[in-house]
Structure formats: C-alpha cells, structure tokens
Coordinates of C-alpha atoms in Angstrom, one line a residue:
X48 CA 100.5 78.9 81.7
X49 CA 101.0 78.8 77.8
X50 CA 99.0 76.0 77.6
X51 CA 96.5 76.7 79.9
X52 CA 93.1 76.7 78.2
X53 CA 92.7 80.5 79.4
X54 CA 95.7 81.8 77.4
X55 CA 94.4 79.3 74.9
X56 CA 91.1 80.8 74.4
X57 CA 92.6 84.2 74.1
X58 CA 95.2 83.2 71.3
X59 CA 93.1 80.9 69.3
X60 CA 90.9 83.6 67.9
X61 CA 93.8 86.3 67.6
X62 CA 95.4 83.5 65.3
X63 CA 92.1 83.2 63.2
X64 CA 92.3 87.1 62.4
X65 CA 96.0 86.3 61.5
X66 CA 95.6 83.0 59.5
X67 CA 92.2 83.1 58.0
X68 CA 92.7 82.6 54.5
X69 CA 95.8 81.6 54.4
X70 CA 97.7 77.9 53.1
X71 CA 100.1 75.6 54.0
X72 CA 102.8 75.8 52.1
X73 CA 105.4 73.5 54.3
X74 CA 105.3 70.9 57.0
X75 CA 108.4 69.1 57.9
X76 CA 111.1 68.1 61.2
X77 CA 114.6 68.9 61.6
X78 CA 114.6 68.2 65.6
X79 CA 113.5 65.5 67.9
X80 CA 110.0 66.7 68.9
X81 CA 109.4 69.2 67.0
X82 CA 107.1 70.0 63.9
X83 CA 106.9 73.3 61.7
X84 CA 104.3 74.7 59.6
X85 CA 105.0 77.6 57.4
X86 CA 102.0 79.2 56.0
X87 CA 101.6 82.0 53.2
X88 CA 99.1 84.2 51.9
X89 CA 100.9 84.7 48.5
X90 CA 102.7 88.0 50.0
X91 CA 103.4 87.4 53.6
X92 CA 104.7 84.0 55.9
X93 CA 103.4 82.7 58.7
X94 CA 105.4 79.8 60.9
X95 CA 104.2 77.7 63.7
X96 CA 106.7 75.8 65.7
X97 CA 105.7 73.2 68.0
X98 CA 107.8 72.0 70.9
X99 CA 106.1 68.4 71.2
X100 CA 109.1 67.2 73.7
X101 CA 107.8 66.2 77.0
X102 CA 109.7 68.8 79.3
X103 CA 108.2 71.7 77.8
X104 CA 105.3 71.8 75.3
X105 CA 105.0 75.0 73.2
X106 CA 103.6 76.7 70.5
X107 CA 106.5 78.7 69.4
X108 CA 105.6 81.2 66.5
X109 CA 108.4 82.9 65.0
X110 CA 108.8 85.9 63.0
X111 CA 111.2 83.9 60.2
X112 CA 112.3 80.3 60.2
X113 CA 114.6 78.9 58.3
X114 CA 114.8 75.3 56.9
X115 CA 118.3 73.1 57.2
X116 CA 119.0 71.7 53.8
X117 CA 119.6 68.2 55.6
X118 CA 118.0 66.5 58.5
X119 CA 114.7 67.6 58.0
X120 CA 111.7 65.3 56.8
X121 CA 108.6 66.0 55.5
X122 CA 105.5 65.6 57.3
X123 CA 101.5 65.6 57.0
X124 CA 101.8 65.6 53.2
X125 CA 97.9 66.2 53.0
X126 CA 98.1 69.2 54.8
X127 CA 99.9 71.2 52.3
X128 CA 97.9 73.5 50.5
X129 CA 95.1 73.4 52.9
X130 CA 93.6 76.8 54.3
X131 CA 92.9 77.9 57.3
X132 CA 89.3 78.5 57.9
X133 CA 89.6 78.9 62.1
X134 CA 91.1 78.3 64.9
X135 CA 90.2 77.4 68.3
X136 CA 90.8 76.5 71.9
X137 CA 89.0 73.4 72.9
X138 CA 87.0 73.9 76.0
X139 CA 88.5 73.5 79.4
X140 CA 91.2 72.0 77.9
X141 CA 94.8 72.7 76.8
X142 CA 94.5 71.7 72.9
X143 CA 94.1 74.0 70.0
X144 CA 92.8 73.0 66.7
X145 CA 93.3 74.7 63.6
X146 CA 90.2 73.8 61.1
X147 CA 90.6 74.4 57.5
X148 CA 87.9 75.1 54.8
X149 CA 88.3 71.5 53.0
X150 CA 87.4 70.2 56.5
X151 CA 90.3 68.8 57.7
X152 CA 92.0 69.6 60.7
X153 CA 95.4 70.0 62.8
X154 CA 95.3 69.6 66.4
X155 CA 98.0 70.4 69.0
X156 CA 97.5 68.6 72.1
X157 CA 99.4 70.6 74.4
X158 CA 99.5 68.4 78.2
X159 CA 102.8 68.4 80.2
X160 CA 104.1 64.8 79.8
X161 CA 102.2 63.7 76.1
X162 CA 102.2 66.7 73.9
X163 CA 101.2 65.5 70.0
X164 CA 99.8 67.0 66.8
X165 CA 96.7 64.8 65.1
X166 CA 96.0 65.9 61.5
X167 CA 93.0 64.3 59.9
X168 CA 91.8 65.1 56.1
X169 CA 87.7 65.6 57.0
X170 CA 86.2 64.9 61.0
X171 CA 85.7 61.2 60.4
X172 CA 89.3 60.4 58.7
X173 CA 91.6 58.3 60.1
X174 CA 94.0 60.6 62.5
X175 CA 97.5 60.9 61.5
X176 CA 99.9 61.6 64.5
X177 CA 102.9 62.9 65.3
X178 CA 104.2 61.2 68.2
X179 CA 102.8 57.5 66.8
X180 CA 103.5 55.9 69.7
X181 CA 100.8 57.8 72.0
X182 CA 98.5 55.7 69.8
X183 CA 95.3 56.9 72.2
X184 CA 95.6 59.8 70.7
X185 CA 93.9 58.9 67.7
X186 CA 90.8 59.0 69.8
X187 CA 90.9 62.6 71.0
X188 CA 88.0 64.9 71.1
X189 CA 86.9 67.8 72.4
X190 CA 84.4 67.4 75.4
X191 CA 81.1 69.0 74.9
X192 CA 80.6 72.7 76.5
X193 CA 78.9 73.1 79.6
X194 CA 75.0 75.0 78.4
X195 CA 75.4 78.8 79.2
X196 CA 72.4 79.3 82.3
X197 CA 69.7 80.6 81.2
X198 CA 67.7 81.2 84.2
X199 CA 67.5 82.9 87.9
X200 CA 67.6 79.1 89.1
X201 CA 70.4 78.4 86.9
X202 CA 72.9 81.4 87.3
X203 CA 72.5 80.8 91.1
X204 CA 73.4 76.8 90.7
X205 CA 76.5 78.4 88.6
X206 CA 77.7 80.5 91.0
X207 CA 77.4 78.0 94.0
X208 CA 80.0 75.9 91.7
X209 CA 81.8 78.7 91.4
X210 CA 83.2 77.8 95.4
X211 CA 85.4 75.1 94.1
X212 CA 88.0 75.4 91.8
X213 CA 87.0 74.9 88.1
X214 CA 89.2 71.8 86.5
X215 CA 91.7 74.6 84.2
X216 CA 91.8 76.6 87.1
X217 CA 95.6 74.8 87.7
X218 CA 98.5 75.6 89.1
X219 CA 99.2 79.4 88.4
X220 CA 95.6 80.2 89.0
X221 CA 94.7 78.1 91.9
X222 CA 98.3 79.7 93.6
X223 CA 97.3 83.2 92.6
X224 CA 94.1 82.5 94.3
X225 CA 94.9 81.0 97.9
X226 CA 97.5 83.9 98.3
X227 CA 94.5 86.0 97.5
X228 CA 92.8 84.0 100.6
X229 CA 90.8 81.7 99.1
X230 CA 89.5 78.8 101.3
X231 CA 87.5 76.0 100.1
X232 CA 85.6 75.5 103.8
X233 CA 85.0 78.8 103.6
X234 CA 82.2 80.6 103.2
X235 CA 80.6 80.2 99.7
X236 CA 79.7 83.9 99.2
X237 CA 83.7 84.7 99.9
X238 CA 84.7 81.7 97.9
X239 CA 82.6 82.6 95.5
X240 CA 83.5 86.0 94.6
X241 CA 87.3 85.5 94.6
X242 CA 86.9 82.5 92.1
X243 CA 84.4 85.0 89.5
X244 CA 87.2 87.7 90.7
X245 CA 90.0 85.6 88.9
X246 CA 88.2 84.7 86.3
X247 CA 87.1 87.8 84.9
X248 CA 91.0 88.7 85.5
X249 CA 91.5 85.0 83.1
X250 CA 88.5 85.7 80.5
X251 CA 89.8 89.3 79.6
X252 CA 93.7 89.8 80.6
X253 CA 94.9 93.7 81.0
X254 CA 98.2 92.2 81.2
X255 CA 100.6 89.1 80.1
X256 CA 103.4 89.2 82.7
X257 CA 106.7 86.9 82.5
X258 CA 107.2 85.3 86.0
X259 CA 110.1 83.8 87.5
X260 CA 108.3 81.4 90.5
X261 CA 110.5 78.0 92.0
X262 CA 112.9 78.5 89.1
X263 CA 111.1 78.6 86.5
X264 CA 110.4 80.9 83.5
X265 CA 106.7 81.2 83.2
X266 CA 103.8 83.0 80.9
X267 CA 101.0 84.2 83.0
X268 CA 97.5 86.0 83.0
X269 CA 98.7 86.9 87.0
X270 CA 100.9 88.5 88.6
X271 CA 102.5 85.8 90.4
X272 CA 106.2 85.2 91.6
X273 CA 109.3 87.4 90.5
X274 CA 107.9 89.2 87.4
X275 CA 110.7 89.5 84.7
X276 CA 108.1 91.7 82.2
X277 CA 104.5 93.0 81.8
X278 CA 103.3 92.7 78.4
X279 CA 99.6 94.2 76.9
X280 CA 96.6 92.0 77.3
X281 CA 95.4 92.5 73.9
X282 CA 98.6 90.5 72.1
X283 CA 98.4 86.9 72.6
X284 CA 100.8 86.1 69.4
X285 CA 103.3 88.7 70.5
X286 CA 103.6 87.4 74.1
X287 CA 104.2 84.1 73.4
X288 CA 107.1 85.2 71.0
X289 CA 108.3 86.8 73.6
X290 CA 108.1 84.4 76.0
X291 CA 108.9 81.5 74.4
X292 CA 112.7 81.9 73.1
X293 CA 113.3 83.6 76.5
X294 CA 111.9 80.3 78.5
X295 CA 114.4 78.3 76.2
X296 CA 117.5 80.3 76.5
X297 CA 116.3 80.4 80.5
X298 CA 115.8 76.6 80.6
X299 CA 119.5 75.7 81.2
X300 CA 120.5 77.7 83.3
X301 CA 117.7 77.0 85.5
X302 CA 118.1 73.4 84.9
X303 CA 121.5 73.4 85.8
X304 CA 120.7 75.5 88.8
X305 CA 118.1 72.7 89.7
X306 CA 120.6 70.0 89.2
X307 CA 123.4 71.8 91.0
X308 CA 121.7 72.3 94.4
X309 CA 120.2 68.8 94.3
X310 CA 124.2 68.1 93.8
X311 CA 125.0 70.4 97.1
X312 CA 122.3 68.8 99.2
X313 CA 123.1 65.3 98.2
X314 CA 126.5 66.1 99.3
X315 CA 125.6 67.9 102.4
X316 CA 123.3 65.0 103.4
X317 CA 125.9 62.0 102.6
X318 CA 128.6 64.0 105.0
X319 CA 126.6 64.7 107.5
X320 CA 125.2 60.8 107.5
X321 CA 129.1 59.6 107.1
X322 CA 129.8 61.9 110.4
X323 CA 127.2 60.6 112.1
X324 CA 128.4 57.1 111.4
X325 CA 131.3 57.6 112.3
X326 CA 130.9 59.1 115.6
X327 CA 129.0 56.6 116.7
X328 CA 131.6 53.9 115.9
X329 CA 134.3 56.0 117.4
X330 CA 131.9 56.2 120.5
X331 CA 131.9 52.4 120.6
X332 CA 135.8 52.1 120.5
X333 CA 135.8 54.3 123.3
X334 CA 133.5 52.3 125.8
X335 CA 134.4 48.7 125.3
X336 CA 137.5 46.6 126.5
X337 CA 140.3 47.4 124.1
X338 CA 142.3 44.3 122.7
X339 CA 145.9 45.6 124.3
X340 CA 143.8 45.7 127.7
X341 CA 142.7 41.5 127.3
X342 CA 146.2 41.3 126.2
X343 CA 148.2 43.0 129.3
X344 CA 145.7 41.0 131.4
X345 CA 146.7 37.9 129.6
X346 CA 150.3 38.5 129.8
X347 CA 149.8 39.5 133.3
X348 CA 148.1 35.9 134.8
X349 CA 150.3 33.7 131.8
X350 CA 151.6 31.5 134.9
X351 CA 148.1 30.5 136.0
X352 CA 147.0 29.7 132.1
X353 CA 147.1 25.8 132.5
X354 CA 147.7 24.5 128.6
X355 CA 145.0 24.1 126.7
X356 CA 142.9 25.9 128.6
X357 CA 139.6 27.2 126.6
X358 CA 139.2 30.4 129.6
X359 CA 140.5 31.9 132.5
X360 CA 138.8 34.5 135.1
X361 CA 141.1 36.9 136.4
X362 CA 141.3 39.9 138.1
X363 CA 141.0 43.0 135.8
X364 CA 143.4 45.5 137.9
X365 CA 142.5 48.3 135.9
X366 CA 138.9 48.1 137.2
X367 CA 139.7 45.2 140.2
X368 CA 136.8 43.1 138.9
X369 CA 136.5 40.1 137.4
X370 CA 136.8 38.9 134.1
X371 CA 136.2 36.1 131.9
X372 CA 139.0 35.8 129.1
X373 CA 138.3 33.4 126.4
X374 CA 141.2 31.3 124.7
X375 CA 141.7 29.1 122.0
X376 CA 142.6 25.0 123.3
X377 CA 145.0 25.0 120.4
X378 CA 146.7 28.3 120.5
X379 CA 149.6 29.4 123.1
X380 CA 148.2 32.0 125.1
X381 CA 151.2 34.3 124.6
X382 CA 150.6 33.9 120.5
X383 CA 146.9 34.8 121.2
X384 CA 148.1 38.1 123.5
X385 CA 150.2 38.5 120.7
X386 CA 147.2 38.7 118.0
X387 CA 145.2 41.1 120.3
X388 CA 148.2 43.7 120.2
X389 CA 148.4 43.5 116.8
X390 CA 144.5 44.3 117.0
X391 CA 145.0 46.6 119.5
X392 CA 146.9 48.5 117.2
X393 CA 144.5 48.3 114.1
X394 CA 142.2 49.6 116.9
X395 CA 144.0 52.5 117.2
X396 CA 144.4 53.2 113.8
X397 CA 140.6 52.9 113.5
X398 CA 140.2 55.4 116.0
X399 CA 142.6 58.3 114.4
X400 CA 141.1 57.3 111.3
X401 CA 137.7 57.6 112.2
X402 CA 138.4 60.6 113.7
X403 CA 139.8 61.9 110.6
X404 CA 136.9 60.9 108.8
X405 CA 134.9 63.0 111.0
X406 CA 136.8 66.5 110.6
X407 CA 136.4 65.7 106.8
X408 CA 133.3 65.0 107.0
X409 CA 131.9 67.8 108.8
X410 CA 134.2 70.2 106.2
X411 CA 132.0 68.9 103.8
X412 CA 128.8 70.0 105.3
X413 CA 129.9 73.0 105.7
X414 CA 131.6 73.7 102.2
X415 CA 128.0 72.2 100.5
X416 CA 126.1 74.4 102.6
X417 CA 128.1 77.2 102.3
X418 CA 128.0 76.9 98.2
X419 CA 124.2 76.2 98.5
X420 CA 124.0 80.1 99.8
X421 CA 126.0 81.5 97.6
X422 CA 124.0 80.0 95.1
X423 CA 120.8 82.6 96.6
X424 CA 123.2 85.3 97.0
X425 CA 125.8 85.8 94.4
X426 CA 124.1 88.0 91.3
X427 CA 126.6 86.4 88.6
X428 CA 124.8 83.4 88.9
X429 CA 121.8 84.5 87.6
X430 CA 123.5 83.8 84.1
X431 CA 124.8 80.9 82.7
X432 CA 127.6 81.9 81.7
X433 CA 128.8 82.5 85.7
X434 CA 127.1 79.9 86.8
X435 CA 129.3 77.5 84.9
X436 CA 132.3 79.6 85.7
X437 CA 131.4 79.6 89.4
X438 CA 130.6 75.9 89.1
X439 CA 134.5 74.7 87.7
X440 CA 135.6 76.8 89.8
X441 CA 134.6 74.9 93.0
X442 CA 134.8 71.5 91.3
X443 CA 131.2 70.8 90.6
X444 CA 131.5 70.4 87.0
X445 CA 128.9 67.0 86.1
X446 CA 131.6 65.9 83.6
X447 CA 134.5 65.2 85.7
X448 CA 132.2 64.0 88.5
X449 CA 130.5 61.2 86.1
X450 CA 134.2 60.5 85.0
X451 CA 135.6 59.8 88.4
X452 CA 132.2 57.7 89.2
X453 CA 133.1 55.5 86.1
X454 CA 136.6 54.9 87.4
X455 CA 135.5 53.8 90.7
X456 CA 136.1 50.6 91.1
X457 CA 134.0 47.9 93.8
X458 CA 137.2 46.6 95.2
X459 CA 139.6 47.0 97.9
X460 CA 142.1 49.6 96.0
X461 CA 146.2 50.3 97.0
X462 CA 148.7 51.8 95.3
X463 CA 152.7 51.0 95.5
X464 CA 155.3 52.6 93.4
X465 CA 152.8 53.8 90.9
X466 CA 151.3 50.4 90.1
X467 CA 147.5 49.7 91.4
X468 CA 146.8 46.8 93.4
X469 CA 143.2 45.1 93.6
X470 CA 141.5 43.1 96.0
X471 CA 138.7 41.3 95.5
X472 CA 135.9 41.6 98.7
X473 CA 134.2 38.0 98.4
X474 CA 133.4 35.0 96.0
X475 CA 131.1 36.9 94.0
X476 CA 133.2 39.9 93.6
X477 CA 136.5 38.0 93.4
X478 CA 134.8 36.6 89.8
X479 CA 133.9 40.2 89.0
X480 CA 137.7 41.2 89.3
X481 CA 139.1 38.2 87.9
X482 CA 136.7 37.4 84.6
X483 CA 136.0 41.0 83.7
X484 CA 138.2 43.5 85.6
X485 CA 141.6 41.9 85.1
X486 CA 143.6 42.0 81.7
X487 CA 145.5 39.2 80.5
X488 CA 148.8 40.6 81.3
X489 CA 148.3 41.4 84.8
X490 CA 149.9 39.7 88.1
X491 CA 147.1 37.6 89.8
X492 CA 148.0 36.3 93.0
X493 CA 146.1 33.6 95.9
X494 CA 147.0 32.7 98.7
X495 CA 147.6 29.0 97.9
X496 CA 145.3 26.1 98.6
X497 CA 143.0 28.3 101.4
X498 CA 139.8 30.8 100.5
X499 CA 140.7 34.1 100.4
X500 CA 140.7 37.1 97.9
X501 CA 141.8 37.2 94.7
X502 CA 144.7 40.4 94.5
X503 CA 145.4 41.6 90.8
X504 CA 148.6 43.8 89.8
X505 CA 147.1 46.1 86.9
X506 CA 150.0 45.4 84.0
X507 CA 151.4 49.0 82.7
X508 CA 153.1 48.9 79.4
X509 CA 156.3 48.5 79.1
X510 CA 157.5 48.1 82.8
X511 CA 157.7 44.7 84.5
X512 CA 156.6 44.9 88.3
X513 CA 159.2 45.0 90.6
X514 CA 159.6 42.3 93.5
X515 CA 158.8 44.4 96.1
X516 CA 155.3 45.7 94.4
X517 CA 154.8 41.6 94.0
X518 CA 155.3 41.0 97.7
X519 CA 153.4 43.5 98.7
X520 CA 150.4 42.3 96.6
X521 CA 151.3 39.1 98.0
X522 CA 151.1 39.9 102.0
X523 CA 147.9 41.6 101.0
X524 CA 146.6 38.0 99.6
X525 CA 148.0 36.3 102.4
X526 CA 146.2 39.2 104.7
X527 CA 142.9 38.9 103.3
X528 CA 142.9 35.1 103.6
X529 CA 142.5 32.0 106.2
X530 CA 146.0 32.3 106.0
X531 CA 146.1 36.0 107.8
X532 CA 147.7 35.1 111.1
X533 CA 150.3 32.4 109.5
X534 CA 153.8 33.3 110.3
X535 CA 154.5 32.7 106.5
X536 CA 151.9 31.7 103.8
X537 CA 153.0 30.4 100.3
X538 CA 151.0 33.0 97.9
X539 CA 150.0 31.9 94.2
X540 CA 151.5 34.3 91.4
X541 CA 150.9 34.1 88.0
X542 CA 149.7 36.0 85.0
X543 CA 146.1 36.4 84.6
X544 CA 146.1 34.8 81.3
X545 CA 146.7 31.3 83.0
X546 CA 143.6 31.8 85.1
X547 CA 140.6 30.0 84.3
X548 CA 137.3 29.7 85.5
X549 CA 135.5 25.6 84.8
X550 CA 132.6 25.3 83.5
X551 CA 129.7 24.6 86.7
X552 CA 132.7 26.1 89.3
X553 CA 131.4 28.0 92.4
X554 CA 132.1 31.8 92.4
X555 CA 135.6 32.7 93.0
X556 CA 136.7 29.3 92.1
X557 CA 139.2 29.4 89.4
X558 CA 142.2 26.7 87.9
X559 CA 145.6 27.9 87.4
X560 CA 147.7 26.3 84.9
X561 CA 150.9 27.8 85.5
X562 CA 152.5 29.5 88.9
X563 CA 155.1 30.4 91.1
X564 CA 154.7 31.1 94.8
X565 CA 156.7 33.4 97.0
X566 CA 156.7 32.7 100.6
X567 CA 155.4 36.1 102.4
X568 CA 154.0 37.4 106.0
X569 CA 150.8 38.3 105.7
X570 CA 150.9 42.2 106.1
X571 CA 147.7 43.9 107.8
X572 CA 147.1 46.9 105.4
X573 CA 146.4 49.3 108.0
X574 CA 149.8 49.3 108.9
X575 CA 151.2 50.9 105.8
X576 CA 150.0 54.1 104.5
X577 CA 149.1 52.9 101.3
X578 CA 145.6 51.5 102.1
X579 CA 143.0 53.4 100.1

C-alpha cells in the first residue's frame, strides 16, 4: 500500500513542508531501474530513491546516500538546479508529482508492472522519461477531480456511491473491508457506512502498521495480516524509511520461500502423478495373458501346429477355455515360444520395476509434503540465513538442481565400466545425438544396413574403450534395431568423425566412410543392470 493513492495523499504534502524551497543538486543511476535525486537547501540533503523495477515500485527516501564513483550516469540534466515549489498526489491515482517554481515538473508513476519518472521543463514541454520504452507515458496526466457536493441532493447521491468500492479502494483496503463484513448486495445503509468507516480510517491514519499477509512485507493504513510494527499516523516520510529497506532485505527470503514451496509441490504433484501411472500399468500386467502363459500353451499343443500355420485354437488348461494363438507363417513355432519367454521375462522385470517405481514414488510425496510443513513450522526459517541452511541441507538448493537439469540428456542413457553409452530414440533424435551431441572422437555404432538407433560411446581422454564396453554398445545397436531378434547382427563401428550427414538426407540418415563391424547378439537391456 506505498503506492496506494491514500498513503500518497498523506506523504505528498509532508514532503512539500520538507522540500519546499529547496534544489536539485544531483540526478543520476548506478542500478538497473533505479533513479536518485539529491536535493539541498545550502545546509542540509535531501535524497529520493526510486525503485522504478517492475517487482516492486518504491519511493525509497534515505537519510544519506552515497554515489559509486563508477557506474553511475547522469540523468534529467534540466532538472538540476530546479526548486521545489510542491508536491502532490494525483487524484485517485498512484503518481506523485513534484512541481517546481520554474514550472517544470517530476513525476513518479508508481503502478505495479510500469513504474516510470516523466520530467518535463514547463506543462507543455516535451516529457523526458525514464523507462523510454513505455513511450505512452509521455501522454500521462492527471484525471480531473470529482466536484466536492455541494448540496442535500448531492451529498445523498455521494453517499449512495459510497456502496461500491471506490476505484483506489484496492487490494489492502477492499480485504480489510469484507473481513469487516462488507457485502456489495447488501443493504446500502450497511454498505454504506462501512465504506465512509474505512475511509475516514484512509483520509486521516492514527497508525502506519508493517504487515506480513501471503508472504509478503507490506505498508499499510490497516491493520491487516501478521503486523510486524505500528508506526505514528502523523509520519509519512519516516514510515516509508522504515518500511522500505525492511521490504528489501525481506524480499528474498520471501521470494525464495515462494519459490521453494512451488519447488515442494511440483515435486509432490509429479510423484504422486508418476505413482499413479504406474499402478495402473502394474494393474494391467496383472490382468492380461502373460507372454510365458501363450508360450507354455504353445509348447504344450507344438505336435498339432501344422507348418506354416498363421493360428491355432487350443485349449487354455489354466482356465480350460479356448484360445486363439496367433503365429507367424514364416517363423517356427518353437522360435516364436522362444521370443515370448524372453518377453515374459522383460515382463517380469517390468513388473518389479514398476513396483519399485511405486515405493519411490510414494517416498517422494511424502518427503515433499513433509518439508512443505516444516516449512510452516520450523522458526529458523523465518530468516534467510536458515532457510538456505535448511534448504542444502535437504538437497533443494536451485543451483545444483538447474545443473543436473542441463546435464540431462533426451536419450536412452547406460553406463559400463565408467564409460557412458547413448542411444538415440528415433530419426529425429538419432540426428540430434549424432550432429550435435557426439564429439568427433567418440565410438558410433549401427546396426548395419537395417533402421535402428544410432548408439554413441562418449570418448574420455586418454583411455581407448575396451572391447567389451564396444560390444556392449554394439548388442544395444543390434537391440534397438530391425535386427533385435537376429541370432547375430553385424553392428557398424566407427569413430564419429567419419560420420556424415548429405545434403537433402532424411533424418537419421547418415554416410559412413570408414568402419569395422563386430558380429554381436542383440542384448535386451533389461536384462543387465546397467539400463538407466
């Protein structure tokens, strides 16, 4: 509420018994958004600092300042030696001009998101701004005050207003007033007097009080939310200096607050969405055929399969119904049992995995929500300084997080005797690894003249990769091509540096201009513990 036009209204005239007669002896910048005036009288200083950064407009006014000897630039050279004549709070707004007796004027345009300063040399001069590139703001003037009534007729019109919330009436005020029990629909007499009630409280302030409300510092005529300190009503300049360095030392630690429980929750939510996910697919595995059931019942009825046979209806004698197997015309039914073990085995994997996934899953819930009430419990972080203790304590520090987002990479990931193996997941995202991921000096490897992915050894200085790290890579190509149920597949390995992509080539198409190939069986990842 420091830039409400009620707090305005009373600062603007205790500034014109401070400032009246007094010049402009500097205006200059040594931060982003911010301009300082310092004013003299020929014995005593007088600074104004504005905060013209989006986040938090102010008008800071401290007891000294002083200038840095670099980074700082001049501003509003026309300004200096100009005296103040007045100032004063435009009506029903948030801007406060200072007028000085040549006629020119400095106007702080205090609103949330576009805060500016507008100097002009006389009324009709072209404006000067701070913040050029709000450019509308060369246009800004005050809006003409309402007439005072003057009349029975009129003061009754006034007060029939008086039901709805007057425009400045925003945020502090309006919340002050429906706890109070105001209610539009209600009746206008009730409506009426509570609005006058808070006004009165607005037009002539017994008290300033510093609030704490949705974690945030706040000035206010009202006594709203946790209040921090009650200050007299009679001493705008000294509440705002005051309030203003306490709001800025505050503003970390509440923003870090703010941006640590938005961290908690995202966590909480992802977790519990990942669960879910994955108790549904475990669900799935549960209720449908398994692949080592088709198999036993294949293996079971393999002297009534007829060759080339595309089906075949047996009897299921785990339930004693019938059921309709599918087969391939060019595949021995004994090598397609054989596939659906080695299926029925990923299966099972899956399922201890996913289960896995769940119990980690659901830790995390309750680890995010767990922090998220310490966060409204624990006293020592009400200040910073525990906050970010508490915070690296339990691995939430942003800077390690953003690191280890930046190191993610969109691939299939494994790791074998310290060196990283990468997998490419399709066309698009094999030309991703290969053209911008991959170094020149790493192993790339294909399974040979089939699609498939492209696999990359990342090259570590000063050690060659050992033949078995290369024929793992290799199964993995094999694995994640057309060549995947091959007894053997030839695999394509070379150094990246030999890779090319032609001009006009489809994605993941590539030409490789030197190679050896090592004959490998392709190796299903899930049955090593490497797979990431």
């Amino acid at each position: 509420m420091h830039t409400n036009y009620y707090f305005l209204r009373q600062l603007a005239p205790a500034l014109t018994e401070r400032l009246r007669g007094y010049r402009v002896a500097v205006c200059f910048s040594q931060e982003k958004d911010e301009l300082v005036v310092g004013l003299t009288n020929g014995t005593s200083e007088f600074w104004l600092k504005a905060q013209l950064g989006a986040t938090f407009p102010a008008l800071a006014l401290p007891e000294t300042f002083q200038r840095a000897r670099v980074n700082s630039a001049d501003l509003f050279p026309d300004m200096l030696g100009q005296q103040v004549e007045t100032v004063a709070a435009w009506p029903q707004d948030r801007v406060l001009q200072v007028t000085f007796r040549s006629g020119a004027r400095l106007v702080f345009k205090l609103y949330g998101p576009r805060p500016n300063a507008i100097f002009r040399t006389s009324p009709d001069a072209a404006a000067q701004l701070f913040q050029q590139k709000l450019v509308a703001d060369a246009d800004l003037r005050p809006q003409p005050a309402p007439p005072a009534p003057t009349t029975k007729s009129e003061q009754s019109e006034q007060s029939a207003v008086q039901t709805k919330l007057p425009p400045p009436l925003a945020d502090l005020p309006a919340r002050y007033l429906r706890l109070d029990g105001y209610d539009a629909a209600a009746a206008p007499e009730t409506s009426a007097r509570l609005v006058n009630q808070v006004l009165a409280q607005l037009e002539k302030p017994a008290h300033y009080y510093l609030t704490q409300l949705e974690g945030r510092t706040r000035l206010s005529l009202l006594p709203l939310g946790d209040v921090l300190e009650t200050l007299p009503g009679d001493d705008p300049v000294a509440a705002l200096r005051r309030f203003v360095p306490m709001a800025l030392g505050r503003r970390a630690l509440e923003m870090e607050t703010k941006q640590l429980r938005q961290l908690l929750e995202r966590r909480a939510d992802e977790a519990s969405a990942a669960a879910a996910h994955a108790r549904q697919r475990l669900h799935a595995l549960a209720h449908e055929a398994g692949y080592r059931h088709t198999a036993d019942l294949i293996m079971a009825n393999l002297h009534d399969i007829p060759a080339g046979a595309t089906q075949i209806e047996v009897v299921d004698f785990y339930t004693n119904q019938p059921k309709l197997i599918k087969l391939k015309r060019t595949e021995k039914p004994q090598l397609t049992a054989e596939n659906l073990y080695r299926k029925g085995k990923n299966q099972q994997i899956e399922e201890r995995q996913l289960a896995e996934r769940i119990t980690r899953r659901e830790t995390e819930v309750l680890t995010a929500l767990e922090r998220l009430e310490e966060m409204d419990t624990l006293p020592a972080l009400a200040e910073l300084r525990g906050l970010r203790t508490w915070r690296k304590q339990h691995g939430l520090d942003p800077k390690p997080a953003a690191a280890k987002a930046g190191a993610e990479l969109p691939f299939k990931v494994f790791e074998d005797r310290g060196f990283t193996i990468l997998v490419g997941r399709n066309a698009a995202n094999n030309d991703l690894l290969t053209q911008k991921y991959a170094h020149k000096d790493d192993l790339w490897l294909h399974a040979k003249d089939v699609t498939g992915s492209h696999v990359v050894i990342r090259h570590k200085a000063g050690q060659p990769v050992p033949e078995p790290v290369v024929e793992h890579a290799a199964q993995l190509a094999g694995w994640f091509s057309r060549r995947q149920h091959d007894t053997l597949c030839p695999v394509t390995v070379t150094p990246k540096k030999y890779v090319r992509k032609p001009k006009g080539a489809l994605p993941g198409q590539v030409v490789v201009e030197r190679e050896r190939v090592v004959l490998v069986k392709p190796g299903n990842p899930f049955d090593g513990p490497d797979g990431l």
